[in-house]
Amino acid sequence: MLTLPQPEQRTRERIIVGAADLMRRRGLAGSTVRDLAAHSGAPLGSTYHYFPRGKQQLAAEAVRFAGDRVSRVLERELQAGPAAGVRAFLGLWRQTVLDSDFAAGCPVLAVAVEEPPGDGAPEAITAAAEVFTAWEDLLSASLREHGASPRQAAGLATLIVASVEGAVAMCRAKRDIQPLDDVAAQLDILLGAAVTP
């Protein structure tokens, strides 16, 4: 039986989804709480109700939301092996960049590259680190299952995440998908050498 989210939960989720979308376009510094609320279509008061710690809390939850969506794709596609998982990872970001006409990238990276706030714990940056680690862990586990040594798997997983994230940023700056396609071709070669068929 399908249970529908309660209206309050739908509002909270809508704010998180809207924040993730705006952050992948403008970054965190370029978005005020008012902007994040407006982008989701929620009243500003609702945003502070659901996220009483403010912008950092909302950004952290938006980063985790985006990270979880990518993790689910990775988990599903990695069942067919590391090459299939990496192709899906690349395909997801390729589609994001092209569908947005180079206006959107990864909200996790957008948060990670910003200067942490001077007061208190950098909640959103901590969330970004957790997401990157989760993606690396998924990739590394799949690589180990397919013949890579633990050290090689960990290093290659970091290389995959870093190169894809960097390529997405380059694509947006150049307004050209070629950097991502070049990274895809090189990762395919590296994966072919690292894992057993």
Short mmCIF file of the C-alpha atoms (twelve columns), coordinates in Angstrom:
data_MODEL
# 
_entry.id   MODEL 
# 
loop_
_atom_site.group_PDB 
_atom_site.id 
_atom_site.type_symbol 
_atom_site.label_atom_id 
_atom_site.label_alt_id 
_atom_site.label_comp_id 
_atom_site.label_asym_id 
_atom_site.label_seq_id 
_atom_site.Cartn_x 
_atom_site.Cartn_y 
_atom_site.Cartn_z 
_atom_site.pdbx_PDB_model_num 
ATOM 1   C CA . MET A 1   0.000  0.000  0.000   1 
ATOM 2   C CA . LEU A 2   1.348  3.421  -0.979  1 
ATOM 3   C CA . THR A 3   1.359  5.973  1.804   1 
ATOM 4   C CA . LEU A 4   1.477  9.567  0.736   1 
ATOM 5   C CA . PRO A 5   3.624  12.017 2.660   1 
ATOM 6   C CA . GLN A 6   1.751  14.318 5.004   1 
ATOM 7   C CA . PRO A 7   1.396  17.930 3.799   1 
ATOM 8   C CA . GLU A 8   3.992  19.081 6.339   1 
ATOM 9   C CA . GLN A 9   6.492  16.489 5.127   1 
ATOM 10  C CA . ARG A 10  5.801  17.408 1.474   1 
ATOM 11  C CA . THR A 11  6.519  21.072 2.233   1 
ATOM 12  C CA . ARG A 12  9.790  20.196 3.973   1 
ATOM 13  C CA . GLU A 13  10.849 17.923 1.097   1 
ATOM 14  C CA . ARG A 14  9.906  20.584 -1.466  1 
ATOM 15  C CA . ILE A 15  12.160 23.085 0.327   1 
ATOM 16  C CA . ILE A 16  15.068 20.592 0.341   1 
ATOM 17  C CA . VAL A 17  14.633 19.742 -3.351  1 
ATOM 18  C CA . GLY A 18  14.376 23.425 -4.269  1 
ATOM 19  C CA . ALA A 19  17.483 24.249 -2.239  1 
ATOM 20  C CA . ALA A 20  19.485 21.478 -3.927  1 
ATOM 21  C CA . ASP A 21  18.415 22.760 -7.338  1 
ATOM 22  C CA . LEU A 22  19.275 26.384 -6.603  1 
ATOM 23  C CA . MET A 23  22.632 25.455 -5.024  1 
ATOM 24  C CA . ARG A 24  23.639 23.421 -8.082  1 
ATOM 25  C CA . ARG A 25  23.009 26.545 -10.156 1 
ATOM 26  C CA . ARG A 26  24.244 29.384 -7.911  1 
ATOM 27  C CA . GLY A 27  26.249 27.735 -5.173  1 
ATOM 28  C CA . LEU A 28  25.574 28.269 -1.506  1 
ATOM 29  C CA . ALA A 29  27.127 31.724 -1.128  1 
ATOM 30  C CA . GLY A 30  25.015 32.973 -4.041  1 
ATOM 31  C CA . SER A 31  21.784 31.885 -2.347  1 
ATOM 32  C CA . THR A 32  20.130 33.448 0.685   1 
ATOM 33  C CA . VAL A 33  17.573 31.607 2.799   1 
ATOM 34  C CA . ARG A 34  14.959 33.843 1.179   1 
ATOM 35  C CA . ASP A 35  16.198 32.758 -2.285  1 
ATOM 36  C CA . LEU A 36  16.132 29.090 -1.277  1 
ATOM 37  C CA . ALA A 37  12.576 29.421 0.062   1 
ATOM 38  C CA . ALA A 38  11.361 31.336 -2.989  1 
ATOM 39  C CA . HIS A 39  12.923 28.825 -5.393  1 
ATOM 40  C CA . SER A 40  10.997 26.007 -3.714  1 
ATOM 41  C CA . GLY A 41  7.760  27.993 -3.644  1 
ATOM 42  C CA . ALA A 42  7.601  27.842 0.159   1 
ATOM 43  C CA . PRO A 43  6.977  30.754 2.495   1 
ATOM 44  C CA . LEU A 44  10.093 32.054 4.240   1 
ATOM 45  C CA . GLY A 45  8.535  31.304 7.621   1 
ATOM 46  C CA . SER A 46  8.155  27.631 6.686   1 
ATOM 47  C CA . THR A 47  11.835 27.456 5.855   1 
ATOM 48  C CA . TYR A 48  12.816 28.699 9.300   1 
ATOM 49  C CA . HIS A 49  10.204 26.419 10.885  1 
ATOM 50  C CA . TYR A 50  11.675 23.283 9.282   1 
ATOM 51  C CA . PHE A 51  15.297 24.445 9.414   1 
ATOM 52  C CA . PRO A 52  15.666 26.437 12.653  1 
ATOM 53  C CA . ARG A 53  19.488 26.481 12.383  1 
ATOM 54  C CA . GLY A 54  19.125 28.365 9.107   1 
ATOM 55  C CA . LYS A 55  20.997 28.218 5.851   1 
ATOM 56  C CA . GLN A 56  23.696 25.747 6.915   1 
ATOM 57  C CA . GLN A 57  21.129 23.206 8.116   1 
ATOM 58  C CA . LEU A 58  19.044 23.526 4.959   1 
ATOM 59  C CA . ALA A 59  22.136 23.293 2.748   1 
ATOM 60  C CA . ALA A 60  23.371 20.209 4.607   1 
ATOM 61  C CA . GLU A 61  20.046 18.467 4.138   1 
ATOM 62  C CA . ALA A 62  19.916 19.455 0.463   1 
ATOM 63  C CA . VAL A 63  23.442 18.081 -0.048  1 
ATOM 64  C CA . ARG A 64  22.501 14.803 1.655   1 
ATOM 65  C CA . PHE A 65  19.328 14.592 -0.450  1 
ATOM 66  C CA . ALA A 66  21.301 15.056 -3.682  1 
ATOM 67  C CA . GLY A 67  23.996 12.660 -2.498  1 
ATOM 68  C CA . ASP A 68  21.451 9.974  -1.630  1 
ATOM 69  C CA . ARG A 69  19.841 10.208 -5.074  1 
ATOM 70  C CA . VAL A 70  23.207 9.675  -6.759  1 
ATOM 71  C CA . SER A 71  24.111 6.896  -4.311  1 
ATOM 72  C CA . ARG A 72  20.924 5.016  -5.190  1 
ATOM 73  C CA . VAL A 73  21.803 5.181  -8.897  1 
ATOM 74  C CA . LEU A 74  25.347 4.020  -8.159  1 
ATOM 75  C CA . GLU A 75  24.187 1.143  -5.952  1 
ATOM 76  C CA . ARG A 76  21.789 -0.072 -8.620  1 
ATOM 77  C CA . GLU A 77  24.186 0.261  -11.559 1 
ATOM 78  C CA . LEU A 78  27.240 -1.092 -9.735  1 
ATOM 79  C CA . GLN A 79  25.444 -4.432 -9.477  1 
ATOM 80  C CA . ALA A 80  26.462 -4.896 -13.119 1 
ATOM 81  C CA . GLY A 81  30.084 -4.019 -12.255 1 
ATOM 82  C CA . PRO A 82  32.297 -0.960 -11.837 1 
ATOM 83  C CA . ALA A 83  32.270 0.018  -15.514 1 
ATOM 84  C CA . ALA A 84  28.458 0.094  -15.588 1 
ATOM 85  C CA . GLY A 85  28.352 2.080  -12.346 1 
ATOM 86  C CA . VAL A 86  30.868 4.640  -13.562 1 
ATOM 87  C CA . ARG A 87  29.050 4.984  -16.892 1 
ATOM 88  C CA . ALA A 88  25.823 5.676  -14.976 1 
ATOM 89  C CA . PHE A 89  27.605 8.186  -12.709 1 
ATOM 90  C CA . LEU A 90  28.985 9.990  -15.754 1 
ATOM 91  C CA . GLY A 91  25.655 9.767  -17.559 1 
ATOM 92  C CA . LEU A 92  23.810 11.318 -14.656 1 
ATOM 93  C CA . TRP A 93  26.092 14.361 -14.598 1 
ATOM 94  C CA . ARG A 94  26.165 14.585 -18.407 1 
ATOM 95  C CA . GLN A 95  22.371 14.742 -18.435 1 
ATOM 96  C CA . THR A 96  22.318 17.310 -15.604 1 
ATOM 97  C CA . VAL A 97  24.703 19.633 -17.433 1 
ATOM 98  C CA . LEU A 98  23.044 19.300 -20.835 1 
ATOM 99  C CA . ASP A 99  19.447 19.455 -19.575 1 
ATOM 100 C CA . SER A 100 20.231 22.705 -17.761 1 
ATOM 101 C CA . ASP A 101 22.063 24.181 -20.776 1 
ATOM 102 C CA . PHE A 102 25.270 24.251 -18.677 1 
ATOM 103 C CA . ALA A 103 23.573 26.216 -15.881 1 
ATOM 104 C CA . ALA A 104 23.583 23.422 -13.268 1 
ATOM 105 C CA . GLY A 105 26.227 21.183 -11.824 1 
ATOM 106 C CA . CYS A 106 26.558 19.254 -8.596  1 
ATOM 107 C CA . PRO A 107 25.194 20.841 -5.394  1 
ATOM 108 C CA . VAL A 108 27.659 18.775 -3.354  1 
ATOM 109 C CA . LEU A 109 30.624 20.308 -5.178  1 
ATOM 110 C CA . ALA A 110 29.017 23.751 -5.058  1 
ATOM 111 C CA . VAL A 111 28.986 23.580 -1.273  1 
ATOM 112 C CA . ALA A 112 32.382 21.900 -0.932  1 
ATOM 113 C CA . VAL A 113 34.301 24.647 -2.739  1 
ATOM 114 C CA . GLU A 114 32.900 27.511 -0.687  1 
ATOM 115 C CA . GLU A 115 34.579 29.074 2.286   1 
ATOM 116 C CA . PRO A 116 33.174 27.673 5.507   1 
ATOM 117 C CA . PRO A 117 31.247 30.061 7.737   1 
ATOM 118 C CA . GLY A 118 33.330 31.776 10.398  1 
ATOM 119 C CA . ASP A 119 30.922 30.918 13.170  1 
ATOM 120 C CA . GLY A 120 30.218 27.387 14.295  1 
ATOM 121 C CA . ALA A 121 30.609 24.074 12.524  1 
ATOM 122 C CA . PRO A 122 30.478 24.078 8.724   1 
ATOM 123 C CA . GLU A 123 27.432 21.808 8.653   1 
ATOM 124 C CA . ALA A 124 26.974 21.894 4.866   1 
ATOM 125 C CA . ILE A 125 30.649 21.231 4.121   1 
ATOM 126 C CA . THR A 126 30.621 18.328 6.572   1 
ATOM 127 C CA . ALA A 127 27.627 16.921 4.682   1 
ATOM 128 C CA . ALA A 128 29.487 17.338 1.375   1 
ATOM 129 C CA . ALA A 129 32.470 15.396 2.749   1 
ATOM 130 C CA . GLU A 130 30.118 12.623 3.888   1 
ATOM 131 C CA . VAL A 131 28.526 12.409 0.444   1 
ATOM 132 C CA . PHE A 132 31.858 12.270 -1.389  1 
ATOM 133 C CA . THR A 133 33.005 9.532  1.018   1 
ATOM 134 C CA . ALA A 134 29.803 7.554  0.442   1 
ATOM 135 C CA . TRP A 135 30.293 7.674  -3.338  1 
ATOM 136 C CA . GLU A 136 33.948 6.662  -2.981  1 
ATOM 137 C CA . ASP A 137 32.991 3.791  -0.680  1 
ATOM 138 C CA . LEU A 138 30.423 2.440  -3.136  1 
ATOM 139 C CA . LEU A 139 32.871 2.611  -6.031  1 
ATOM 140 C CA . SER A 140 35.748 1.172  -4.023  1 
ATOM 141 C CA . ALA A 141 33.689 -1.795 -2.835  1 
ATOM 142 C CA . SER A 142 32.649 -2.609 -6.389  1 
ATOM 143 C CA . LEU A 143 36.225 -2.316 -7.639  1 
ATOM 144 C CA . ARG A 144 37.444 -4.688 -4.910  1 
ATOM 145 C CA . GLU A 145 34.702 -7.169 -5.767  1 
ATOM 146 C CA . HIS A 146 35.960 -7.157 -9.353  1 
ATOM 147 C CA . GLY A 147 39.629 -7.784 -8.695  1 
ATOM 148 C CA . ALA A 148 41.193 -4.472 -7.693  1 
ATOM 149 C CA . SER A 149 43.385 -4.466 -4.609  1 
ATOM 150 C CA . PRO A 150 42.043 -2.459 -1.636  1 
ATOM 151 C CA . ARG A 151 44.603 0.297  -2.138  1 
ATOM 152 C CA . GLN A 152 44.054 0.477  -5.896  1 
ATOM 153 C CA . ALA A 153 40.265 0.438  -5.416  1 
ATOM 154 C CA . ALA A 154 40.355 3.299  -2.910  1 
ATOM 155 C CA . GLY A 155 42.636 5.424  -5.090  1 
ATOM 156 C CA . LEU A 156 40.642 4.779  -8.234  1 
ATOM 157 C CA . ALA A 157 37.364 5.562  -6.467  1 
ATOM 158 C CA . THR A 158 38.752 8.927  -5.354  1 
ATOM 159 C CA . LEU A 159 40.031 9.591  -8.880  1 
ATOM 160 C CA . ILE A 160 36.616 8.797  -10.363 1 
ATOM 161 C CA . VAL A 161 34.707 11.126 -8.052  1 
ATOM 162 C CA . ALA A 162 37.278 13.928 -8.294  1 
ATOM 163 C CA . SER A 163 37.631 13.751 -12.071 1 
ATOM 164 C CA . VAL A 164 33.900 13.619 -12.716 1 
ATOM 165 C CA . GLU A 165 33.175 16.501 -10.340 1 
ATOM 166 C CA . GLY A 166 35.996 18.559 -11.867 1 
ATOM 167 C CA . ALA A 167 34.845 17.767 -15.392 1 
ATOM 168 C CA . VAL A 168 31.314 18.918 -14.550 1 
ATOM 169 C CA . ALA A 169 32.714 22.260 -13.371 1 
ATOM 170 C CA . MET A 170 34.830 22.553 -16.538 1 
ATOM 171 C CA . CYS A 171 31.830 21.771 -18.750 1 
ATOM 172 C CA . ARG A 172 29.830 24.528 -17.116 1 
ATOM 173 C CA . ALA A 173 32.652 27.058 -17.446 1 
ATOM 174 C CA . LYS A 174 33.391 26.160 -21.078 1 
ATOM 175 C CA . ARG A 175 29.753 25.534 -22.007 1 
ATOM 176 C CA . ASP A 176 30.980 22.363 -23.664 1 
ATOM 177 C CA . ILE A 177 30.406 18.707 -22.711 1 
ATOM 178 C CA . GLN A 178 33.794 17.586 -24.066 1 
ATOM 179 C CA . PRO A 179 35.654 17.606 -20.715 1 
ATOM 180 C CA . LEU A 180 33.178 15.084 -19.310 1 
ATOM 181 C CA . ASP A 181 33.411 12.931 -22.433 1 
ATOM 182 C CA . ASP A 182 37.215 13.009 -22.246 1 
ATOM 183 C CA . VAL A 183 37.144 11.959 -18.595 1 
ATOM 184 C CA . ALA A 184 34.707 9.157  -19.468 1 
ATOM 185 C CA . ALA A 185 37.064 7.777  -22.108 1 
ATOM 186 C CA . GLN A 186 40.079 7.855  -19.780 1 
ATOM 187 C CA . LEU A 187 38.193 6.297  -16.867 1 
ATOM 188 C CA . ASP A 188 37.021 3.506  -19.145 1 
ATOM 189 C CA . ILE A 189 40.653 2.688  -19.965 1 
ATOM 190 C CA . LEU A 190 41.677 2.778  -16.294 1 
ATOM 191 C CA . LEU A 191 38.777 0.579  -15.251 1 
ATOM 192 C CA . GLY A 192 39.567 -1.928 -17.980 1 
ATOM 193 C CA . ALA A 193 43.080 -2.284 -16.617 1 
ATOM 194 C CA . ALA A 194 42.062 -2.411 -12.946 1 
ATOM 195 C CA . VAL A 195 39.285 -4.994 -12.872 1 
ATOM 196 C CA . THR A 196 38.793 -8.520 -14.089 1 
ATOM 197 C CA . PRO A 197 36.016 -9.056 -16.638 1 
# 
